[in-house]
Coordinates of C-alpha atoms in Angstrom, one line a residue:
Chain A
X15 CA -86.8 89.4 27.0
X16 CA -87.7 93.0 27.7
X17 CA -86.6 92.6 31.3
X18 CA -83.3 91.2 30.2
X19 CA -82.7 94.1 27.8
X20 CA -83.4 96.6 30.6
X21 CA -81.0 94.7 32.9
X22 CA -78.3 94.8 30.2
X23 CA -78.8 98.5 29.6
X24 CA -78.7 99.2 33.3
X25 CA -75.5 97.2 33.7
X26 CA -73.9 99.0 30.8
X27 CA -74.8 102.4 32.2
X28 CA -73.5 101.4 35.6
X29 CA -70.3 100.2 34.1
X30 CA -69.9 103.4 32.2
X31 CA -70.5 105.5 35.3
X32 CA -68.2 103.5 37.4
X33 CA -65.3 103.7 35.0
X34 CA -65.7 107.5 34.5
X35 CA -65.3 108.2 38.2
X36 CA -62.0 106.4 38.7
X37 CA -58.7 108.0 37.9
X38 CA -56.3 106.1 35.7
X39 CA -53.2 106.3 37.9
X40 CA -55.0 104.8 40.9
X41 CA -56.6 102.2 38.7
X42 CA -53.3 101.0 37.1
X43 CA -51.5 101.1 40.5
X44 CA -54.2 98.8 41.9
X45 CA -54.4 96.4 38.9
X46 CA -50.8 96.5 37.5
X47 CA -52.4 96.5 34.1
X48 CA -52.7 99.3 31.6
X49 CA -54.8 99.0 28.4
X50 CA -53.4 100.6 25.2
X51 CA -55.8 101.2 22.3
X52 CA -54.0 100.4 19.0
X53 CA -55.0 100.3 15.4
X54 CA -54.4 97.4 13.0
X55 CA -53.5 99.6 10.0
X56 CA -53.0 103.3 10.7
X57 CA -49.9 103.4 8.7
X58 CA -46.7 104.0 10.6
X59 CA -48.6 105.6 13.5
X60 CA -50.0 102.3 14.7
X61 CA -50.1 98.9 13.0
X62 CA -50.0 95.2 13.8
X63 CA -47.0 93.0 13.2
X64 CA -49.3 90.0 13.6
X65 CA -49.3 87.6 16.6
X66 CA -50.8 90.3 18.9
X67 CA -47.8 92.6 18.5
X68 CA -48.2 96.2 17.6
X69 CA -45.7 98.8 16.5
X70 CA -45.5 102.4 15.2
X71 CA -44.7 105.9 16.1
X72 CA -47.7 106.5 18.4
X73 CA -47.3 103.0 20.0
X74 CA -43.7 103.8 20.8
X75 CA -44.5 107.3 22.2
X76 CA -47.2 105.6 24.4
X77 CA -44.7 103.1 25.6
X78 CA -42.5 106.0 26.8
X79 CA -45.5 107.6 28.5
X80 CA -46.3 104.3 30.2
X81 CA -42.7 104.0 31.4
X82 CA -43.1 107.4 33.1
X83 CA -46.4 106.2 34.6
X84 CA -44.6 103.2 36.0
X85 CA -42.1 105.6 37.7
X86 CA -45.0 107.6 39.1
X87 CA -47.0 104.7 40.5
X88 CA -43.9 102.9 41.6
X89 CA -44.6 99.5 40.1
X90 CA -44.1 97.6 36.8
X91 CA -47.2 97.7 34.6
X92 CA -48.3 95.0 32.2
X93 CA -49.5 96.5 28.8
X94 CA -52.6 95.0 27.3
X95 CA -53.1 95.9 23.6
X96 CA -56.7 96.5 22.7
X97 CA -57.4 96.9 18.9
X98 CA -59.8 99.7 18.3
X99 CA -61.6 101.0 15.2
X100 CA -62.8 104.5 14.1
X101 CA -66.3 103.5 15.3
X102 CA -65.5 102.3 18.8
X103 CA -62.3 104.2 19.9
X104 CA -64.1 107.1 21.6
X105 CA -66.7 105.1 23.5
X106 CA -64.0 102.7 24.6
X107 CA -61.8 105.5 26.0
X108 CA -64.8 107.2 27.6
X109 CA -66.1 104.1 29.3
X110 CA -62.7 103.0 30.7
X111 CA -62.0 99.9 28.5
X112 CA -59.0 101.7 27.0
X113 CA -56.7 103.8 29.2
X114 CA -54.6 105.5 26.5
X115 CA -55.5 105.4 22.7
X116 CA -52.4 105.3 20.5
X117 CA -53.9 105.1 17.0
X118 CA -54.5 107.9 14.6
X119 CA -57.2 110.0 16.0
X120 CA -57.8 113.6 14.8
X121 CA -58.1 116.1 17.6
X122 CA -61.3 118.0 17.0
X123 CA -63.7 120.1 19.0
X124 CA -66.6 117.6 18.9
X125 CA -64.3 114.8 20.3
X126 CA -62.9 117.1 23.0
X127 CA -66.4 117.1 24.5
X128 CA -66.0 113.3 25.2
X129 CA -62.3 112.8 25.6
X130 CA -59.0 114.6 26.2
X131 CA -56.0 114.8 23.9
X132 CA -52.3 114.7 24.7
X133 CA -50.2 117.4 23.0
X134 CA -50.1 116.9 19.3
X135 CA -47.3 114.6 18.1
X136 CA -48.1 114.5 14.4
X137 CA -49.8 116.8 12.0
X138 CA -51.4 115.0 9.1
X139 CA -51.7 116.5 5.7
X140 CA -54.5 115.3 3.4
X141 CA -53.0 114.7 0.0
X142 CA -53.8 113.3 -3.4
X143 CA -52.2 110.0 -4.7
X144 CA -52.5 109.2 -8.3
X145 CA -50.8 107.1 -11.0
X146 CA -47.5 108.7 -12.0
X147 CA -48.7 109.0 -15.6
X148 CA -52.2 110.3 -14.9
X149 CA -51.5 114.0 -15.6
X150 CA -53.1 115.0 -12.3
X151 CA -51.0 117.6 -10.4
X152 CA -53.4 119.1 -8.0
X153 CA -57.0 119.4 -6.9
X154 CA -57.9 121.6 -10.0
X155 CA -57.0 118.6 -12.2
X156 CA -59.7 116.5 -10.6
X157 CA -62.5 118.0 -12.7
X158 CA -64.6 115.2 -14.2
X159 CA -62.2 112.6 -12.6
X160 CA -63.2 109.8 -10.3
X161 CA -61.8 110.3 -6.8
X162 CA -61.5 107.4 -4.3
X163 CA -61.5 107.9 -0.5
X164 CA -62.3 105.7 2.5
X165 CA -65.7 105.3 4.1
X166 CA -65.7 106.5 7.7
X167 CA -62.9 109.1 7.3
X168 CA -63.1 112.9 7.4
X169 CA -61.6 113.1 3.9
X170 CA -65.1 112.6 2.4
X171 CA -66.4 115.7 4.2
X172 CA -63.3 117.7 3.1
X173 CA -63.8 116.7 -0.5
X174 CA -67.5 117.7 -0.3
X175 CA -66.6 121.1 1.0
X176 CA -64.0 121.6 -1.7
X177 CA -66.4 120.6 -4.3
X178 CA -69.0 123.0 -3.2
X179 CA -66.6 125.9 -2.6
X180 CA -64.6 125.7 -5.9
X181 CA -67.1 124.1 -8.3
X182 CA -64.6 121.3 -8.9
X183 CA -67.0 118.6 -10.2
X184 CA -65.7 115.1 -9.6
X185 CA -67.2 111.6 -9.1
X186 CA -66.6 110.0 -5.7
X187 CA -66.1 106.3 -5.0
X188 CA -65.6 104.9 -1.5
X189 CA -63.5 102.0 -0.4
X190 CA -64.6 100.2 2.7
X191 CA -61.0 100.5 4.1
X192 CA -57.7 102.1 3.0
X193 CA -56.6 98.9 1.2
X194 CA -59.8 98.9 -0.8
X195 CA -59.5 102.5 -1.7
X196 CA -56.0 101.9 -2.9
X197 CA -57.3 98.9 -4.9
X198 CA -59.8 101.3 -6.6
X199 CA -56.8 103.4 -7.7
X200 CA -54.7 100.4 -8.7
X201 CA -57.5 98.8 -10.7
X202 CA -58.4 102.0 -12.6
X203 CA -61.8 102.5 -11.0
X204 CA -60.5 105.7 -9.6
X205 CA -58.1 108.3 -11.0
X206 CA -57.0 109.6 -7.6
X207 CA -57.1 108.6 -3.9
X208 CA -57.4 111.4 -1.4
X209 CA -56.4 110.5 2.1
X210 CA -53.9 111.2 4.9
X211 CA -50.4 111.6 3.5
X212 CA -48.8 108.9 5.6
X213 CA -51.6 106.4 4.7
X214 CA -51.0 107.1 1.0
X215 CA -47.3 106.8 1.4
X216 CA -47.7 103.5 3.3
X217 CA -50.0 102.0 0.6
X218 CA -47.6 103.1 -2.1
X219 CA -44.6 101.7 -0.3
X220 CA -46.4 98.3 -0.1
X221 CA -47.7 98.3 -3.7
X222 CA -46.5 95.8 -6.2
X223 CA -44.7 98.6 -8.1
X224 CA -44.3 101.7 -5.9
X225 CA -42.8 103.7 -8.8
X226 CA -46.2 103.6 -10.6
X227 CA -47.7 106.0 -8.1
X228 CA -47.0 109.5 -6.8
X229 CA -48.3 111.9 -4.2
X230 CA -49.2 115.3 -5.8
X231 CA -50.4 118.8 -5.1
X232 CA -50.6 121.0 -2.1
X233 CA -52.0 119.6 1.2
X234 CA -55.8 119.8 1.0
X235 CA -56.1 120.1 4.7
X236 CA -54.0 119.6 7.9
X237 CA -55.2 117.7 10.9
X238 CA -53.5 117.4 14.3
X239 CA -53.3 113.7 15.3
X240 CA -52.9 113.0 19.0
X241 CA -52.9 110.4 21.6
X242 CA -56.3 110.2 23.4
X243 CA -57.0 109.8 27.1
X244 CA -60.0 109.9 29.3
X245 CA -61.6 113.3 30.0
X246 CA -60.7 115.2 33.2
X247 CA -58.0 112.8 34.3
X248 CA -55.5 115.6 35.1
X249 CA -52.7 113.6 36.7
X250 CA -52.5 111.0 34.0
X251 CA -52.8 113.6 31.3
X252 CA -50.0 115.6 32.8
X253 CA -47.6 112.6 32.7
X254 CA -48.5 112.1 29.1
X255 CA -48.0 115.7 28.2
X256 CA -44.7 116.0 30.1
X257 CA -43.4 112.9 28.2
X258 CA -44.3 114.4 24.8
X259 CA -42.9 117.8 25.7
X260 CA -39.7 116.2 27.0
X261 CA -39.3 114.3 23.8
X262 CA -39.9 117.5 21.8
X263 CA -37.5 119.6 23.9
X264 CA -34.6 117.0 23.7
X265 CA -35.2 116.6 20.0
X266 CA -35.8 112.9 20.5
X267 CA -39.2 113.2 18.9
X268 CA -37.5 114.0 15.5
X269 CA -35.4 110.9 15.8
X270 CA -38.5 108.8 16.7
X271 CA -40.3 110.3 13.8
X272 CA -37.5 109.5 11.3
X273 CA -37.3 105.9 12.7
X274 CA -40.9 105.3 11.6
X275 CA -41.5 107.6 8.7
X276 CA -38.2 107.9 6.9
X277 CA -36.2 104.7 7.6
X278 CA -37.1 101.2 6.7
X279 CA -39.7 99.7 9.1
X280 CA -40.8 96.2 9.8
X281 CA -42.3 93.8 8.8
X282 CA -41.3 94.4 5.1
X283 CA -38.5 96.9 5.7
X284 CA -40.2 99.3 3.3
X285 CA -39.6 103.0 3.5
X286 CA -42.4 105.6 3.7
X287 CA -40.0 108.4 2.8
X288 CA -42.2 111.0 4.4
X289 CA -40.0 113.6 6.2
X290 CA -41.7 115.7 9.0
X291 CA -43.7 118.5 7.5
X292 CA -43.4 122.1 8.6
X293 CA -46.8 121.8 10.4
X294 CA -45.6 118.8 12.4
X295 CA -42.3 120.6 13.3
X296 CA -44.3 123.6 14.4
X297 CA -46.4 121.4 16.7
X298 CA -43.2 120.0 18.3
X299 CA -41.7 123.5 18.7
X300 CA -44.7 124.8 20.7
X301 CA -46.5 121.8 22.3
X302 CA -50.3 122.3 22.3
X303 CA -53.6 120.4 22.2
X304 CA -55.4 122.6 19.7
X305 CA -58.2 120.9 17.8
X306 CA -58.3 120.9 14.0
X307 CA -60.7 123.8 14.0
X308 CA -57.9 126.1 15.3
X309 CA -55.6 124.9 12.5
X310 CA -58.2 125.7 9.8
X311 CA -58.9 129.2 11.0
X312 CA -55.8 130.7 9.4
Chain B
X8 CA -73.9 109.1 27.8
X9 CA -76.3 111.7 26.7
X10 CA -78.5 111.6 23.6
X11 CA -78.3 114.2 20.9
X12 CA -81.1 113.5 18.4
X13 CA -80.6 116.9 16.8
X14 CA -77.6 115.4 15.0
X15 CA -80.1 114.4 12.2
X16 CA -81.1 118.0 11.7
X17 CA -77.5 119.2 11.3
X18 CA -76.3 120.1 7.8
X19 CA -73.4 118.2 6.4
X20 CA -71.0 121.1 5.6
X21 CA -70.7 123.1 8.9
X22 CA -72.8 121.1 11.3
X23 CA -75.3 123.9 12.0
X24 CA -78.8 122.7 13.1
X25 CA -81.3 123.5 10.4
X26 CA -84.9 124.4 11.0
X27 CA -87.4 121.5 10.2
X28 CA -84.4 119.2 9.5
X29 CA -84.3 120.4 5.9
X30 CA -81.4 122.5 4.6
X31 CA -81.6 125.2 2.0
X32 CA -79.7 125.4 -1.3
X33 CA -77.0 122.9 -2.1
X34 CA -76.6 121.8 1.5
X35 CA -78.3 118.7 2.9
X36 CA -79.0 117.6 6.5
X37 CA -78.0 114.2 7.9
X38 CA -81.7 113.3 7.9
X39 CA -82.0 114.2 4.2
X40 CA -78.8 112.3 3.6
X41 CA -80.2 109.2 5.4
X42 CA -83.4 109.3 3.3
X43 CA -81.3 109.5 0.2
X44 CA -79.2 106.5 1.4
X45 CA -82.4 104.6 2.2
X46 CA -83.4 105.2 -1.5
X47 CA -80.2 103.5 -2.6
X48 CA -80.8 100.6 -0.3
X49 CA -84.3 100.2 -1.7
X50 CA -83.2 100.6 -5.3
X51 CA -80.4 98.0 -4.9
X52 CA -82.8 95.6 -3.1
X53 CA -85.7 96.0 -5.6
X54 CA -83.5 95.6 -8.7
X55 CA -81.7 92.6 -7.2
X56 CA -85.1 91.1 -6.2
X57 CA -86.3 91.2 -9.8
X58 CA -83.2 89.4 -11.0
X59 CA -83.3 86.9 -8.2
X60 CA -87.0 86.0 -8.9
X61 CA -86.6 85.7 -12.7
X62 CA -83.4 83.7 -12.5
X63 CA -84.4 81.8 -9.4
X64 CA -87.7 80.6 -10.9
X65 CA -86.0 79.7 -14.2
X66 CA -83.2 77.8 -12.5
X67 CA -85.5 76.2 -10.1
X68 CA -87.8 74.9 -12.9
X69 CA -84.8 73.7 -14.9
X70 CA -83.8 71.5 -11.9
X71 CA -87.1 69.7 -12.1
X72 CA -87.5 69.2 -15.8
X73 CA -88.1 65.6 -16.5
X74 CA -86.3 65.1 -19.8
X75 CA -83.4 67.6 -19.8
X76 CA -80.5 66.1 -17.9
X77 CA -77.9 68.6 -19.3
X78 CA -80.1 71.6 -18.3
X79 CA -80.8 70.1 -14.9
X80 CA -77.1 69.7 -14.3
X81 CA -76.3 73.2 -15.4
X82 CA -79.0 74.5 -13.1
X83 CA -77.7 72.4 -10.2
X84 CA -74.2 73.8 -10.8
X85 CA -75.6 77.4 -10.8
X86 CA -77.2 76.8 -7.4
X87 CA -74.1 75.2 -5.8
X88 CA -71.8 77.9 -7.3
X89 CA -73.7 80.9 -6.0
X90 CA -74.9 79.7 -2.7
X91 CA -71.5 78.3 -1.5
X92 CA -69.6 81.6 -1.8
X93 CA -70.1 84.3 0.8
X94 CA -72.0 87.3 -0.7
X95 CA -69.2 89.8 0.2
X96 CA -66.6 87.6 -1.6
X97 CA -68.9 87.4 -4.7
X98 CA -69.3 91.1 -4.7
X99 CA -65.5 91.6 -4.7
X100 CA -65.1 89.0 -7.5
X101 CA -67.6 91.0 -9.6
X102 CA -66.2 94.4 -8.7
X103 CA -62.4 93.8 -8.8
X104 CA -61.6 90.4 -10.3
X105 CA -64.0 90.1 -13.2
X106 CA -63.0 93.6 -14.6
X107 CA -59.3 92.5 -14.5
X108 CA -60.1 89.4 -16.6
X109 CA -62.6 91.1 -18.9
X110 CA -61.7 94.8 -19.5
X111 CA -65.3 95.4 -20.8
X112 CA -66.6 95.2 -17.2
X113 CA -64.4 98.2 -16.2
X114 CA -67.1 100.4 -17.7
X115 CA -70.0 98.7 -16.0
X116 CA -71.2 100.9 -13.1
X117 CA -70.8 99.5 -9.6
X118 CA -74.6 99.7 -9.1
X119 CA -75.2 97.2 -11.9
X120 CA -72.5 94.8 -10.6
X121 CA -73.9 94.9 -7.1
X122 CA -77.5 94.1 -8.2
X123 CA -76.3 91.3 -10.3
X124 CA -74.1 89.9 -7.5
X125 CA -77.0 90.1 -5.0
X126 CA -79.5 88.9 -7.5
X127 CA -77.5 85.8 -8.5
X128 CA -76.7 85.0 -4.9
X129 CA -80.3 85.2 -3.9
X130 CA -81.5 83.4 -7.1
X131 CA -79.6 80.3 -6.1
X132 CA -81.5 80.2 -2.8
X133 CA -84.8 80.9 -4.5
X134 CA -84.1 78.2 -7.1
X135 CA -83.7 75.7 -4.2
X136 CA -87.1 76.8 -2.8
X137 CA -88.8 76.5 -6.2
X138 CA -87.3 73.1 -6.7
X139 CA -88.5 72.0 -3.3
X140 CA -92.0 73.5 -3.9
X141 CA -92.4 71.6 -7.2
X142 CA -91.1 68.4 -5.8
X143 CA -93.4 68.7 -2.8
X144 CA -96.4 68.3 -5.1
X145 CA -97.6 64.8 -5.6
X146 CA -96.6 63.1 -8.8
X147 CA -100.3 63.0 -9.8
X148 CA -100.3 66.7 -10.5
X149 CA -97.7 66.3 -13.3
X150 CA -99.6 63.2 -14.7
X151 CA -102.8 65.2 -14.6
X152 CA -101.3 67.8 -16.8
X153 CA -100.0 65.1 -19.2
X154 CA -103.4 63.4 -19.2
X155 CA -105.2 66.4 -20.5
X156 CA -102.6 66.8 -23.3
X157 CA -100.6 69.7 -21.9
X158 CA -97.0 70.3 -23.2
X159 CA -94.3 70.4 -20.5
X160 CA -94.5 74.2 -20.6
X161 CA -98.2 74.2 -20.2
X162 CA -98.1 71.7 -17.3
X163 CA -95.7 74.0 -15.4
X164 CA -97.6 77.1 -16.3
X165 CA -101.1 75.9 -15.4
X166 CA -100.6 73.1 -12.9
X167 CA -97.3 72.9 -11.1
X168 CA -96.0 76.5 -10.7
X169 CA -99.3 78.0 -9.3
X170 CA -99.3 75.3 -6.6
X171 CA -95.6 75.4 -5.9
X172 CA -95.6 79.2 -5.7
X173 CA -98.2 79.2 -3.0
X174 CA -96.3 76.6 -1.0
X175 CA -93.1 78.5 -1.0
X176 CA -94.5 82.0 -0.2
X177 CA -93.3 81.8 3.5
X178 CA -89.6 81.0 2.7
X179 CA -89.8 83.4 -0.2
X180 CA -90.8 86.1 2.3
X181 CA -87.8 85.4 4.4
X182 CA -85.6 85.4 1.3
X183 CA -86.9 88.8 0.2
X184 CA -86.4 90.3 3.6
X185 CA -82.9 88.8 3.6
X186 CA -82.2 90.3 0.3
X187 CA -83.1 93.8 1.6
X188 CA -80.8 93.3 4.6
X189 CA -78.0 91.7 2.5
X190 CA -78.0 94.9 0.4
X191 CA -76.0 96.4 3.2
X192 CA -72.9 94.7 1.7
X193 CA -73.2 97.2 -1.2
X194 CA -71.3 99.7 0.9
X195 CA -68.2 97.7 0.2
X196 CA -68.3 98.7 -3.4
X197 CA -69.0 102.4 -3.1
X198 CA -72.8 102.4 -3.1
X199 CA -73.9 105.2 -0.8
X200 CA -76.6 103.1 0.9
X201 CA -77.7 103.0 4.6
X202 CA -74.8 101.1 6.0
X203 CA -72.3 103.3 4.2
X204 CA -74.2 106.3 5.5
X205 CA -74.0 105.0 9.0
X206 CA -70.2 104.5 8.9
X207 CA -69.6 107.9 7.2
X208 CA -72.1 110.0 9.2
X209 CA -71.0 108.6 12.6
X210 CA -67.4 109.6 11.8
X211 CA -68.4 113.1 10.8
X212 CA -70.7 113.8 13.7
X213 CA -69.2 111.6 16.5
X214 CA -72.8 110.6 17.3
X215 CA -72.5 107.0 16.2
X216 CA -75.1 105.6 18.5
X217 CA -77.9 108.0 17.4
X218 CA -77.0 107.4 13.7
X219 CA -76.9 103.6 14.1
X220 CA -80.2 103.7 15.9
X221 CA -81.7 105.8 13.0
X222 CA -80.4 103.4 10.4
X223 CA -81.6 100.3 12.4
X224 CA -85.1 101.8 12.4
X225 CA -84.9 102.3 8.6
X226 CA -83.8 98.7 8.0
X227 CA -86.4 97.3 10.4
X228 CA -89.2 99.3 8.8
X229 CA -88.3 98.3 5.3
X230 CA -87.9 94.6 6.0
X231 CA -91.2 94.6 8.0
X232 CA -92.9 96.3 5.0
X233 CA -91.7 93.5 2.8
X234 CA -93.1 91.0 5.3
X235 CA -96.5 92.7 5.3
X236 CA -96.7 92.8 1.5
X237 CA -96.0 89.1 1.3
X238 CA -98.4 88.3 4.1
X239 CA -101.1 90.2 2.0
X240 CA -100.2 88.3 -1.1
X241 CA -100.3 85.0 0.7
X242 CA -103.7 85.7 2.1
X243 CA -105.1 86.8 -1.3
X244 CA -103.6 83.8 -3.1
X245 CA -104.8 81.2 -0.7
X246 CA -107.1 78.5 -2.1
X247 CA -109.6 77.6 0.6
X248 CA -109.0 74.1 2.0
X249 CA -105.6 73.8 0.4
X250 CA -102.0 73.9 1.6
X251 CA -102.4 76.1 4.7
X252 CA -105.7 74.6 5.6
X253 CA -108.0 75.9 8.2
X254 CA -105.7 78.4 10.1
X255 CA -107.4 81.4 8.5
X256 CA -104.5 83.6 9.4
X257 CA -101.9 82.6 6.9
X258 CA -98.5 81.1 7.6
X259 CA -97.1 84.1 9.5

């Protein structure tokens, strides 16, 4: 048993080391296959339509990037969709299982040690969703209220910091995923749900009665969300960056954004009604891969 | 992949490494947080265990009562209801569905709901073991109790249960260890226990592997401690020449 474990561990290490040394362009040229990491439910950024199909703003941008990769390597590529989770997305990109991750990953300094980020395509604002008749209009109204958020997200950390800095004393409850957290709000177990704006908008759009809920208050925080690629893969990253910069320069990125965040989207043809924020527009105007820490300095 | 075990000594607000893994003031380190989460795991498991044992023994006994067909059927129904539904589903029923049907439950804290859900789930399994233990005894045991003029209650108290309990200690050990590990589902209803800690801390620190290894060690230690306690009880309760005859080392 012990020997087997050692063998498995050695194999895993070898596989990791081997994958890290290869560069993506050479790899996809040789195999004709590119693996796109996608999320099942990251709002309009990346979600499943069922039946192994994925759609969303980031999925579509990635498809544009892959089209340019095809031009560069001179052959048609087959896209394999690999669903990833918050827990496994970074290891899967680092060890070569996923070539380009198109979910909803916050670009932060800790992650930049393990992976590279393409230029920011979307700046998330952390907001408060509440029942329309709750009387909550901002973070100061949360005193003595119960606040829901989702396990395994950075919003928990954010709330904790706010609580300590401003002496706003509230109770926290944690859903195991976004749908659960929204259920906490819906069932009255929580008075507010603090999460990324587009996830709140998505859950409200899909609620039984969307008019019962509203998103209130100033953004609690902003987070640059970006497409993730392997570290130190300069040629591949350049194609990805050039694609995003090109979309930004021609203004197509705004049209793409509206397609997913403002207009009705499949499968239910619900509207998120979430126009691009000033922070998102600023990121398009001057393409960069700054981590969240740079955004919070100001 | 390089290891970074210092992650446990970082504080949870700005990620600075604290001396001695212990933060000052209102801050806590991830290590302190893990110990706190471990406390929740143990609290959930211990409370649920008490419920599971009390209800499990009552229901198990009820299933073997000789002259109470209604009670026996009710007890059978209890077992089939609670052991045929996955624990995660039961937890959600208690947490989201029951409060919708009975508004009173909206004010019951999640902690109570989770220990009742876990306790009832485990009670069904313990009841089955208790029934099996009692029925494993020869019929002569019950007759012996009747022959000396015991009531049914006295027969169970002085003759059947002491014997049945000794027989079922090994499966009871497994069930108690399972209960401790099953308490990980409590993360799904907002209890800040070890599994919840693992999911949250790995997101905050990006050091998932170290965090999960730490949590694994905590679970393994806790479950093993339960195992040792039961092994000790089993050894002390043994009647020489009876049940586990002659091995001298207990059933483990």
